[in-house]
PDB file of C-alpha atoms in Angstrom:
ATOM      1  CA  MET A   1     115.410 109.006 107.196  1.00  0.00           C
ATOM      2  CA  GLU A   2     113.304 112.207 107.637  1.00  0.00           C
ATOM      3  CA  ALA A   3     112.283 113.413 110.887  1.00  0.00           C
ATOM      4  CA  THR A   4     108.423 112.802 110.741  1.00  0.00           C
ATOM      5  CA  SER A   5     108.783 109.187 109.261  1.00  0.00           C
ATOM      6  CA  ALA A   6     111.536 108.749 112.175  1.00  0.00           C
ATOM      7  CA  THR A   7     109.089 109.905 114.722  1.00  0.00           C
ATOM      8  CA  LEU A   8     106.358 107.775 113.187  1.00  0.00           C
ATOM      9  CA  LEU A   9     108.417 104.812 113.397  1.00  0.00           C
ATOM     10  CA  THR A  10     109.382 105.401 116.881  1.00  0.00           C
ATOM     11  CA  PHE A  11     105.918 105.887 118.452  1.00  0.00           C
ATOM     12  CA  GLY A  12     104.697 102.905 115.966  1.00  0.00           C
ATOM     13  CA  VAL A  13     107.456 100.686 117.859  1.00  0.00           C
ATOM     14  CA  ILE A  14     106.533 101.600 121.068  1.00  0.00           C
ATOM     15  CA  LEU A  15     102.962 101.223 120.743  1.00  0.00           C
ATOM     16  CA  LEU A  16     103.486  97.653 119.448  1.00  0.00           C
ATOM     17  CA  LEU A  17     105.666  96.902 122.458  1.00  0.00           C
ATOM     18  CA  ALA A  18     103.076  98.776 124.848  1.00  0.00           C
ATOM     19  CA  SER A  19     100.198  96.433 123.250  1.00  0.00           C
ATOM     20  CA  TRP A  20     102.246  93.245 123.576  1.00  0.00           C
ATOM     21  CA  VAL A  21     102.809  94.068 127.179  1.00  0.00           C
ATOM     22  CA  GLN A  22      99.344  94.826 128.023  1.00  0.00           C
ATOM     23  CA  LEU A  23      98.162  91.394 126.081  1.00  0.00           C
ATOM     24  CA  LEU A  24     100.795  89.566 128.346  1.00  0.00           C
ATOM     25  CA  ILE A  25      99.089  91.114 131.482  1.00  0.00           C
ATOM     26  CA  VAL A  26      95.631  90.000 129.911  1.00  0.00           C
ATOM     27  CA  SER A  27      96.680  86.545 128.877  1.00  0.00           C
ATOM     28  CA  PHE A  28      98.378  85.571 132.271  1.00  0.00           C
ATOM     29  CA  LYS A  29      95.210  86.415 134.095  1.00  0.00           C
ATOM     30  CA  GLU A  30      93.039  84.440 131.656  1.00  0.00           C
ATOM     31  CA  ASP A  31      95.390  81.257 131.581  1.00  0.00           C
ATOM     32  CA  TYR A  32      98.917  80.261 132.471  1.00  0.00           C
ATOM     33  CA  THR A  33      99.420  78.741 129.017  1.00  0.00           C
ATOM     34  CA  TRP A  34      98.176  81.530 126.880  1.00  0.00           C
ATOM     35  CA  GLY A  35     100.716  83.901 129.175  1.00  0.00           C
ATOM     36  CA  LEU A  36     103.529  81.737 127.887  1.00  0.00           C
ATOM     37  CA  ALA A  37     102.146  81.559 124.384  1.00  0.00           C
ATOM     38  CA  THR A  38     102.292  85.388 124.485  1.00  0.00           C
ATOM     39  CA  ILE A  39     106.181  85.430 125.918  1.00  0.00           C
ATOM     40  CA  PHE A  40     107.290  82.752 123.248  1.00  0.00           C
ATOM     41  CA  LEU A  41     104.954  83.125 120.217  1.00  0.00           C
ATOM     42  CA  PRO A  42     103.634  86.781 120.055  1.00  0.00           C
ATOM     43  CA  PRO A  43     101.645  86.337 116.894  1.00  0.00           C
ATOM     44  CA  LEU A  44      99.760  83.644 118.389  1.00  0.00           C
ATOM     45  CA  SER A  45      98.919  85.798 121.290  1.00  0.00           C
ATOM     46  CA  TYR A  46      97.538  88.321 118.807  1.00  0.00           C
ATOM     47  CA  PHE A  47      95.343  85.552 117.267  1.00  0.00           C
ATOM     48  CA  TYR A  48      94.163  84.912 121.077  1.00  0.00           C
ATOM     49  CA  SER A  49      92.971  88.636 121.387  1.00  0.00           C
ATOM     50  CA  LEU A  50      90.837  87.994 118.030  1.00  0.00           C
ATOM     51  CA  PHE A  51      88.712  85.835 120.154  1.00  0.00           C
ATOM     52  CA  ALA A  52      88.739  87.782 123.394  1.00  0.00           C
ATOM     53  CA  LEU A  53      87.896  91.264 122.059  1.00  0.00           C
ATOM     54  CA  ASN A  54      86.056  91.889 125.531  1.00  0.00           C
ATOM     55  CA  LYS A  55      89.227  91.302 127.534  1.00  0.00           C
ATOM     56  CA  ALA A  56      92.043  92.157 124.888  1.00  0.00           C
ATOM     57  CA  GLY A  57      90.085  94.359 122.969  1.00  0.00           C
ATOM     58  CA  SER A  58      92.619  97.525 123.690  1.00  0.00           C
ATOM     59  CA  ALA A  59      95.694  95.566 123.480  1.00  0.00           C
ATOM     60  CA  LEU A  60      94.777  94.409 119.713  1.00  0.00           C
ATOM     61  CA  GLY A  61      93.495  98.615 118.913  1.00  0.00           C
ATOM     62  CA  LEU A  62      97.066  99.742 120.529  1.00  0.00           C
ATOM     63  CA  SER A  63      99.018  97.104 117.979  1.00  0.00           C
ATOM     64  CA  ILE A  64      96.730  98.103 115.010  1.00  0.00           C
ATOM     65  CA  LEU A  65      97.666 101.740 115.554  1.00  0.00           C
ATOM     66  CA  GLY A  66     101.268 100.949 116.021  1.00  0.00           C
ATOM     67  CA  MET A  67     101.268  99.194 112.545  1.00  0.00           C
ATOM     68  CA  VAL A  68      99.389 101.926 110.816  1.00  0.00           C
ATOM     69  CA  LEU A  69     102.196 104.315 112.412  1.00  0.00           C
ATOM     70  CA  ILE A  70     104.738 102.147 110.975  1.00  0.00           C
ATOM     71  CA  PHE A  71     103.110 101.639 107.593  1.00  0.00           C
ATOM     72  CA  PHE A  72     102.875 105.276 107.347  1.00  0.00           C
ATOM     73  CA  ALA A  73     106.823 106.012 108.433  1.00  0.00           C
ATOM     74  CA  LEU A  74     107.763 103.489 105.417  1.00  0.00           C
TER      75      LEU A  74
END
């Protein structure tokens, strides 16, 4: 693996983890059940963020940026 792709992959994974933590905080503020769904079913929480863009839009943007970085790393 080249240094550039390893760096992109690392930053992509970091951004995905940061977006998940941010989404975890937002979803627990919204409702206890959404917070639990974020912990146990992360894909469902990103589906929730599509419908609550005013509250979780930045977390969704971070996750999209992380996925783009991971895509370019591969």
